[in-house]
Short mmCIF file of C-alpha atoms in Angstrom, two decimals:
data_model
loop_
_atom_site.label_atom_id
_atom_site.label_comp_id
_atom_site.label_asym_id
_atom_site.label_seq_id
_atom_site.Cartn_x
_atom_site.Cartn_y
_atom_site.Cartn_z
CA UNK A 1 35.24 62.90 -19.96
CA UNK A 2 34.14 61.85 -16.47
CA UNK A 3 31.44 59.24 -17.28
CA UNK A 4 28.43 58.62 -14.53
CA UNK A 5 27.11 55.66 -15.05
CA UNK A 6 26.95 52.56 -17.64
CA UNK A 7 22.90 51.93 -18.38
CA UNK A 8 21.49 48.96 -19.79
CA UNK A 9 17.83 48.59 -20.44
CA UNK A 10 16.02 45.61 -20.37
CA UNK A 11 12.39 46.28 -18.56
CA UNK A 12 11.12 50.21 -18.66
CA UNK A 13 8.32 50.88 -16.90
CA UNK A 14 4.46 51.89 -18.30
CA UNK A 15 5.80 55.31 -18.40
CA UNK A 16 8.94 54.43 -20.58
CA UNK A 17 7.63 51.51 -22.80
CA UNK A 18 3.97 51.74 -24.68
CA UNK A 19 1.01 49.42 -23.57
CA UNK A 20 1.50 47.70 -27.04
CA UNK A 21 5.16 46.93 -26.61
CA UNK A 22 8.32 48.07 -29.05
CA UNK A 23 9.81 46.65 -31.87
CA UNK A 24 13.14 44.49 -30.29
CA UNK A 25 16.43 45.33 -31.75
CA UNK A 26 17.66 42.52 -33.46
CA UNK A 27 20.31 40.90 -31.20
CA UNK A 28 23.22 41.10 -33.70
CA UNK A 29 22.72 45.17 -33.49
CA UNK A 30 23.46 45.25 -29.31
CA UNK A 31 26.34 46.06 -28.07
CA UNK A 32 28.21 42.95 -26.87
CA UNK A 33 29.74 42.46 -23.40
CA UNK A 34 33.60 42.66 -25.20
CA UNK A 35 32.19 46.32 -26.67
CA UNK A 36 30.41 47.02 -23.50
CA UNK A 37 33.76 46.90 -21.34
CA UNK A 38 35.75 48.12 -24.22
CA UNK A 39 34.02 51.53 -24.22
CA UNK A 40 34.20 51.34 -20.08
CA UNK A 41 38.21 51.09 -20.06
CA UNK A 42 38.42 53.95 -23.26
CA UNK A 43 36.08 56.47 -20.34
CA UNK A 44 37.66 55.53 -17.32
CA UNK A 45 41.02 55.35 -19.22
CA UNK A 46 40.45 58.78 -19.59
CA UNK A 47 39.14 59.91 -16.58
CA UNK A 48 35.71 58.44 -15.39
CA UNK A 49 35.18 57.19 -12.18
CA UNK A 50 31.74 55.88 -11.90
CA UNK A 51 29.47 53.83 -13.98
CA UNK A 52 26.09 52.87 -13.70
CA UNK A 53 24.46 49.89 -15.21
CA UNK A 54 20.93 50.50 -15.87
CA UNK A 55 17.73 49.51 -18.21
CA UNK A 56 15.88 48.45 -18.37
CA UNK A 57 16.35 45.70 -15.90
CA UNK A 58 20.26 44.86 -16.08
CA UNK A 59 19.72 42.42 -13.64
CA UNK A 60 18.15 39.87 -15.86
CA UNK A 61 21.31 39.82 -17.99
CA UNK A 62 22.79 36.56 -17.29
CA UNK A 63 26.74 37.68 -16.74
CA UNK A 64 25.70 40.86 -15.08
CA UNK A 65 27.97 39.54 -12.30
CA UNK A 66 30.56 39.12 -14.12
CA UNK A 67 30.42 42.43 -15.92
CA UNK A 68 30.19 43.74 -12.66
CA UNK A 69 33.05 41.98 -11.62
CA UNK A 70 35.31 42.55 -15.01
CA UNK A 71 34.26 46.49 -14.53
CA UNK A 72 35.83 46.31 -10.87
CA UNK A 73 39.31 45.57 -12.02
CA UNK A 74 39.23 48.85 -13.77
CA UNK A 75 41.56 51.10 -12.29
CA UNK A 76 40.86 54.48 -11.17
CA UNK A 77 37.11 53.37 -11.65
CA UNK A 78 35.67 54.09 -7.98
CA UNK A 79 32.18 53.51 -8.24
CA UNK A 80 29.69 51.02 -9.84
CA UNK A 81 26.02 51.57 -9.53
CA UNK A 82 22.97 49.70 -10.66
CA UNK A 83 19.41 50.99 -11.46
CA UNK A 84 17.00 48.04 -11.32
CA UNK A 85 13.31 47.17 -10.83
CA UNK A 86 14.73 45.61 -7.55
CA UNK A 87 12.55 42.09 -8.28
CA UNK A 88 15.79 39.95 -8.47
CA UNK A 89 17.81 42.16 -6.41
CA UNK A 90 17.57 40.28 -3.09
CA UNK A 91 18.46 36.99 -4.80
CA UNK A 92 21.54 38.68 -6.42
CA UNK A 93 22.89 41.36 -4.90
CA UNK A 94 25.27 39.39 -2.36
CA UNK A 95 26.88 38.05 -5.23
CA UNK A 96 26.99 41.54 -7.13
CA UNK A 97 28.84 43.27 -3.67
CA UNK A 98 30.99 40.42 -3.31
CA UNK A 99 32.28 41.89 -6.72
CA UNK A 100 32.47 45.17 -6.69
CA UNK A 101 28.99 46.81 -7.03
CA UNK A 102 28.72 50.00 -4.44
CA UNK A 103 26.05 51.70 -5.07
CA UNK A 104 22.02 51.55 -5.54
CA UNK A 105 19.13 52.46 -7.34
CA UNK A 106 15.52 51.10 -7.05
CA UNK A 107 12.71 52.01 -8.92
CA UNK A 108 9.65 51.93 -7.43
CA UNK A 109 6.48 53.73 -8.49
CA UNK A 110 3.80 53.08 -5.97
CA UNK A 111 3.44 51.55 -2.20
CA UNK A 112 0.05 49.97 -3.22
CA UNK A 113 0.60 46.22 -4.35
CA UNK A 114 -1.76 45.83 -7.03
CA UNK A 115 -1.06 49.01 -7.99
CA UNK A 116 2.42 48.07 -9.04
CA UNK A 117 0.97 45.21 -10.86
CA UNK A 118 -0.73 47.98 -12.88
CA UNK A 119 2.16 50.12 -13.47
CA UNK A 120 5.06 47.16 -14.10
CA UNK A 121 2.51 44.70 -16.00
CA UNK A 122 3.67 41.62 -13.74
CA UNK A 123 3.65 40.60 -10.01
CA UNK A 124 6.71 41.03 -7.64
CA UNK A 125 6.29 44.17 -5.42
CA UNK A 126 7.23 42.14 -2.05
CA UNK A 127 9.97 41.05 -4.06
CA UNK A 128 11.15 44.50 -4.46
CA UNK A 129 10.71 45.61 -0.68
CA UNK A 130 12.82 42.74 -0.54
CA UNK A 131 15.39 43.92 -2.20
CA UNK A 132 14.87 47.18 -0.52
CA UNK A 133 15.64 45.38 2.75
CA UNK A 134 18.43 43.09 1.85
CA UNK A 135 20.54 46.46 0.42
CA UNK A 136 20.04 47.77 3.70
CA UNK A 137 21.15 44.75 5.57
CA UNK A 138 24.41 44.60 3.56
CA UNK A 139 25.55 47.96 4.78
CA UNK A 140 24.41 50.02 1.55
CA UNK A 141 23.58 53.51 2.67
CA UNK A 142 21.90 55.47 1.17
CA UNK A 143 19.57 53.57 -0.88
CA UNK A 144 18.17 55.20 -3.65
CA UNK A 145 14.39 54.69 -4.55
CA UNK A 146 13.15 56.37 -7.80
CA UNK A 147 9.44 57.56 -8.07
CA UNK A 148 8.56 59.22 -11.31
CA UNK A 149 5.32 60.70 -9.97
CA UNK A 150 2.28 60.84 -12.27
CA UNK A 151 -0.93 62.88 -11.33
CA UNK A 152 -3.57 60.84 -10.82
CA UNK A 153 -1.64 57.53 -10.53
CA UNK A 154 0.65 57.84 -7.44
CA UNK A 155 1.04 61.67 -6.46
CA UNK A 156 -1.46 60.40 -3.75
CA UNK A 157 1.49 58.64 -2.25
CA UNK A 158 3.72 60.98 -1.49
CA UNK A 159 3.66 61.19 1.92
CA UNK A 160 4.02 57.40 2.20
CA UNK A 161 7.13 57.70 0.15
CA UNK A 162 8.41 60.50 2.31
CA UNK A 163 7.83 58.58 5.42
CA UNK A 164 9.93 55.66 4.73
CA UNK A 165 12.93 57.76 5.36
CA UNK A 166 11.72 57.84 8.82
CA UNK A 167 13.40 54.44 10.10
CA UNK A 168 15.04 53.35 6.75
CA UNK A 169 18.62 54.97 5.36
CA UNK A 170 16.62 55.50 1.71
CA UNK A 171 17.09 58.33 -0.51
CA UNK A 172 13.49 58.37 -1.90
CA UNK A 173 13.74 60.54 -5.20
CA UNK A 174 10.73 61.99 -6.47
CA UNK A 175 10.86 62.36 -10.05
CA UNK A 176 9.28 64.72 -12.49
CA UNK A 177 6.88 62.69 -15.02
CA UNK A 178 8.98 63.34 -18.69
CA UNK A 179 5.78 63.06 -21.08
CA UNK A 180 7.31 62.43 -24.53
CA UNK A 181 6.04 59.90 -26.57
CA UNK A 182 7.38 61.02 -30.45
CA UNK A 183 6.39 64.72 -30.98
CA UNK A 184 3.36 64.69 -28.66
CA UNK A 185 4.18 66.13 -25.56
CA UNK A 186 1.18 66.02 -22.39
CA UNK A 187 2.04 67.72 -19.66
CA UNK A 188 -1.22 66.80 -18.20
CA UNK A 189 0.34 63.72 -16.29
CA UNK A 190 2.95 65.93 -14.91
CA UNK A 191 3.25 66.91 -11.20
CA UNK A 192 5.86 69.90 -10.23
CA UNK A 193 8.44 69.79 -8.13
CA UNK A 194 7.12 72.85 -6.55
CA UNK A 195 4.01 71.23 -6.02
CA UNK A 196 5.30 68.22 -4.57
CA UNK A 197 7.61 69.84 -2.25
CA UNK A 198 4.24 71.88 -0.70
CA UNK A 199 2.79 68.89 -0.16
CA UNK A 200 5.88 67.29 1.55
CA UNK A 201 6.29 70.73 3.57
CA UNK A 202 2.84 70.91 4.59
CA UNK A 203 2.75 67.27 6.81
CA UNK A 204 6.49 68.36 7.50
CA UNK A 205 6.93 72.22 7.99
CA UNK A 206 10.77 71.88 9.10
CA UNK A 207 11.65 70.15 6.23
CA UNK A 208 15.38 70.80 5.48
CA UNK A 209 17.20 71.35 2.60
CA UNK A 210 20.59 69.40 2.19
CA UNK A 211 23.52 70.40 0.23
CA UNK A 212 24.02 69.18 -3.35
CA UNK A 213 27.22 68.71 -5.89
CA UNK A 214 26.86 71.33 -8.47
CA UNK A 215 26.27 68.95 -11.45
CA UNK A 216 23.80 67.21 -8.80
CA UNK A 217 20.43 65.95 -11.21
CA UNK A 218 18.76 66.10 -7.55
CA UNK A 219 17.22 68.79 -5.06
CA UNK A 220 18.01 66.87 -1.59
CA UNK A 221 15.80 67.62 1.70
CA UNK A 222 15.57 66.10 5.13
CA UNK A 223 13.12 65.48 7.85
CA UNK A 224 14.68 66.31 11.15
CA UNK A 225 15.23 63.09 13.09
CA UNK A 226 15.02 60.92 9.90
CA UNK A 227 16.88 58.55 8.86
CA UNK A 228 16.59 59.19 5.22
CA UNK A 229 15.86 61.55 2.85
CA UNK A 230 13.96 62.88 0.07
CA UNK A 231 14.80 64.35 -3.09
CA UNK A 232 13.38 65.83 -6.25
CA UNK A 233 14.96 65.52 -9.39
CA UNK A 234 13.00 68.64 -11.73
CA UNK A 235 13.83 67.75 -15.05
CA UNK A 236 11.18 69.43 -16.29
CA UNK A 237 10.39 72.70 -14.45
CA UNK A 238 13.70 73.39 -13.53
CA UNK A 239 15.91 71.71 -15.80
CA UNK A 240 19.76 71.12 -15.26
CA UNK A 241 21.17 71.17 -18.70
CA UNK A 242 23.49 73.66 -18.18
CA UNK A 243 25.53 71.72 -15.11
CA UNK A 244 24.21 68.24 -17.02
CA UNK A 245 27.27 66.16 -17.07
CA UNK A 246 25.91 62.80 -18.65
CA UNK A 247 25.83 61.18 -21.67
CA UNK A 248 23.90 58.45 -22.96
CA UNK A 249 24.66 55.31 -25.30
CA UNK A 250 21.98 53.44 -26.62
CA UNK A 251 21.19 49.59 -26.29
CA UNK A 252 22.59 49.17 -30.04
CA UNK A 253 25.97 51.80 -29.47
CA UNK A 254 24.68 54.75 -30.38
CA UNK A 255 26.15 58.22 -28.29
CA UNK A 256 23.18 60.30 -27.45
CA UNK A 257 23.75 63.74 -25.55
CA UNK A 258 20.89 64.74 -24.89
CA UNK A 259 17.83 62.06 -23.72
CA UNK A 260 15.37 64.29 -25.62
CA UNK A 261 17.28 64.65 -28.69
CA UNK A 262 17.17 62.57 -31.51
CA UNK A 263 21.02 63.47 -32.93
CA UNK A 264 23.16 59.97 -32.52
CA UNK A 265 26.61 58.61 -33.42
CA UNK A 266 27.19 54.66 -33.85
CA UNK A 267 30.16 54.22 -31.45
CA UNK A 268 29.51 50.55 -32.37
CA UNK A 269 29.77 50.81 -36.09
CA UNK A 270 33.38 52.87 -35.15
CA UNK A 271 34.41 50.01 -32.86
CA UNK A 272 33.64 47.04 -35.57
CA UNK A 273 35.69 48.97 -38.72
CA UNK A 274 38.32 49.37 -36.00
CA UNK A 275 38.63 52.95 -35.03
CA UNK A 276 41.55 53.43 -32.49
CA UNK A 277 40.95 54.80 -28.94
CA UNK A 278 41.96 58.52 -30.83
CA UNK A 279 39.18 58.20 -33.66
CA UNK A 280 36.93 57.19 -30.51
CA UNK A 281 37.55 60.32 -28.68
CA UNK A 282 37.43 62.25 -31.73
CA UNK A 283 33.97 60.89 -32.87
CA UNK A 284 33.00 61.98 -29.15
CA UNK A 285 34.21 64.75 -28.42
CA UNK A 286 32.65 66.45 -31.72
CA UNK A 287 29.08 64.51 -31.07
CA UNK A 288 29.48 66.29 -27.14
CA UNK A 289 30.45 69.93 -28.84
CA UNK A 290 27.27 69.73 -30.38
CA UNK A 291 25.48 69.03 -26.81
CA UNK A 292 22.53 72.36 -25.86
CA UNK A 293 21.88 73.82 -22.90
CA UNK A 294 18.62 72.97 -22.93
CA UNK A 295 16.68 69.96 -23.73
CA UNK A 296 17.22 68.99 -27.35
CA UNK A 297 17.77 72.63 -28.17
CA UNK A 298 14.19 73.62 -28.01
CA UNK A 299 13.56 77.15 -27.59
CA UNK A 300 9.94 77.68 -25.44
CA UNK A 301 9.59 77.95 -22.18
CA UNK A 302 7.24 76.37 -19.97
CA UNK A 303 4.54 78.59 -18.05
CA UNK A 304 3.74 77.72 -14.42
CA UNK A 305 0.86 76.69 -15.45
CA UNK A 306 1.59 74.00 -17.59
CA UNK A 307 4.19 73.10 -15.15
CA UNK A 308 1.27 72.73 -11.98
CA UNK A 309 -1.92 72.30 -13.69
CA UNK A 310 -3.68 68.92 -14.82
CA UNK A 311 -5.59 70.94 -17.50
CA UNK A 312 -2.97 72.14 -19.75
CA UNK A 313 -3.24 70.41 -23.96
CA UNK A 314 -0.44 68.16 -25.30
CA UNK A 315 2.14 70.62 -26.95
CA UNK A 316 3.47 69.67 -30.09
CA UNK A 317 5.27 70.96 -33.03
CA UNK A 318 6.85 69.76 -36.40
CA UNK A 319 10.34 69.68 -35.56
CA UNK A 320 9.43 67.58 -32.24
CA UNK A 321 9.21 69.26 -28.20
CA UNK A 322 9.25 72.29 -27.03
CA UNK A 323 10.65 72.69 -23.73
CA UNK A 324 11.98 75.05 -21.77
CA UNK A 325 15.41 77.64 -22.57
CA UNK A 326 18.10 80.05 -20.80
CA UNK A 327 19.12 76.43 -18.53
CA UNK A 328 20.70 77.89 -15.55
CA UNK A 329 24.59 76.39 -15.84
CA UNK A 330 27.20 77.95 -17.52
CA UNK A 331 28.93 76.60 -20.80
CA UNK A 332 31.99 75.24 -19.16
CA UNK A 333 35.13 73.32 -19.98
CA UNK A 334 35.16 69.37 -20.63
CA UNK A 335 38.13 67.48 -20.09
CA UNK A 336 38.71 63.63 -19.59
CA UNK A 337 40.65 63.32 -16.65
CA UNK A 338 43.33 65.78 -17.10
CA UNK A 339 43.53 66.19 -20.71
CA UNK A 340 41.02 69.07 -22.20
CA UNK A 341 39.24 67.43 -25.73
CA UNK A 342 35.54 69.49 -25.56
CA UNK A 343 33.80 72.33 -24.74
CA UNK A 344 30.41 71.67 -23.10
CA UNK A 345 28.91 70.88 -20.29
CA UNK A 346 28.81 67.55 -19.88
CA UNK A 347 31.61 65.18 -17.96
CA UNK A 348 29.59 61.74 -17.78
CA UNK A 349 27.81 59.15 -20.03
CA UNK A 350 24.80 56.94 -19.60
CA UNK A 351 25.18 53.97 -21.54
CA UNK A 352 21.80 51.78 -22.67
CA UNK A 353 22.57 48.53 -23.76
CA UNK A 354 20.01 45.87 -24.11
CA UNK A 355 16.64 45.78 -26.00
CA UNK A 356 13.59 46.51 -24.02
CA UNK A 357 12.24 43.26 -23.05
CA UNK A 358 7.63 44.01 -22.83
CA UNK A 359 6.57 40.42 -21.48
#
């Protein structure tokens, strides 16, 4: 099962982590670094070539370098990403390439300084164009800035987004505000991706659209004469589940297949009774049979105008969201590396591995 990326969360952003802060996972429940790069050699054993280390903030993890590192002498492993906040990345990320880390993600929310304050709860936005800078100056190209856009919080600023691609190598993604919070859903925060891209394509009329992999989570575009581009990942009004080829384990082990879904199997638990690499797969490959083509199975479909309208009531029901059907992709065959174990459409795994840290 190709695996994507390796996430650990540490810091999520107002959008991800409530006002009042979570409940920490007891340390003793988190995966450990040992059962962190034992699961990495069982997925690229079998096939994976990329992993991403995410949060959260990964790069507050004291041996992140070293996991880095340890992850690099993987074989047939060819790419490790990270997703940070990018507020320690200038500071760290010589040390982190020196190893072995090739590839970038920054989030970043807003342009405005003490709007970021706002948003992240703490200082550091120079820090982050910082870290912007330095990833640049160290040869990485592109990198990747993520912008979950919320109406009336930053969809003012897309242009500004859209115009650092001008001089900079930066794939600036624009992402689709994901409202759940329990069963409540409020789509009222939500800004399209068809709205966004008129208001891209209205300051730039020859706006381009570039190619994409088919189990691409992005809709790329360029300015003519940038340096950059932008792109638009619609995981809301034009969802990807059917060509979704990731997987998720949670901070304390547990497989998820589906962000949205609330179905999980302790891969840790499995690990500390000693199951073999076979019971592992096994475990696996029946939690990623049970993967739908849509998100968490949900069977409504979203009308335009819930999808471009700031009017539109929270939507909830008893058995949790209702989101949209019929995704697009076609059931197809998963395999880990050459060797068929599932049916479904996934062929990659995002792994969350740290509590949320709310200071």
């Amino acid at each position: 099962m190709p695996v994507s990326s390796l996430h650990i969360p540490i810091h999520p952003g107002q959008y991800c982590m409530p006002e009042e802060g979570v409940q920490l996972t007891p340390k003793a429940n988190l995966l450990t670094t040992e059962e962190i790069l034992t699961l990495a050699r069982l997925f690229v054993k079998e096939g994976v070539d990329k992993i991403r280390l995410t949060g959260g903030e990964p790069l507050i993890r004291p041996d992140v370098v070293d996991i880095v590192a340890q992850l690099q002498q993987l074989e047939g492993l060819r790419t490790i990403g990270v997703t940070t906040n990018g507020i320690n990345l200038a500071r760290l990320l010589p040390q982190l390439q020196k190893v072995g880390l090739s590839a970038i993600n920054i989030s970043l929310d807003t342009l405005v300084p003490a709007k970021f304050e706002f948003i992240v709860r703490r200082k550091g936005f120079h820090k982050v164009m910082d870290g912007i800078h330095k990833a640049i100056e160290l040869g990485y190209n592109p990198v990747k800035v993520n912008c979950v856009v919320m109406r009336g919080l930053n969809e003012d600023e897309l242009l500004d987004f859209a115009a650092l691609t001008k001089s900079l190598p930066l794939d600036v993604r624009f992402i689709e505000y994901m409202p759940f919070d329990g069963n409540k859903w409020n789509f009222k925060k939500m800004v399209s991706y068809k709205e966004m891209l008129d208001t891209v394509r209205q300051q730039w009329p020859e706006l381009e659209k570039v190619p994409e992999e088919e189990s691409s989570t992005a809709k790329a575009f360029r300015i003519p004469g940038f340096q950059g581009q932008i792109s638009f990942i619609t995981s809301m009004s034009e969802h990807f589940c059917g060509t979704c080829n990731r997987l998720r384990i949670t901070a304390d082990g547990n497989l998820k297949v589906c962000l949205f879904g609330n179905s999980e199997v302790s891969l840790r638990d499995h690990l500390r009774a000693g199951a073999s690499e076979q019971e592992l797969l096994r475990i696996i490959g029946a939690a990623v049979g049970r993967k739908k083509r849509q998100h968490a199975g949900k069977g409504r479909r979203l009308e335009q105008s819930e999808l471009s309208g700031p009017e539109e009531n929270s939507l909830e029901t008893a058995q949790g969201p209702s989101l949209p059907t019929s995704c697009p992709g076609k059931q197809r065959q998963l395999t880990i590396g050459k060797k068929t174990h599932f049916s479904s459409p996934t062929s990659s795994i995002k792994v969350l591995l740290l509590r949320p840290d709310p200071s």
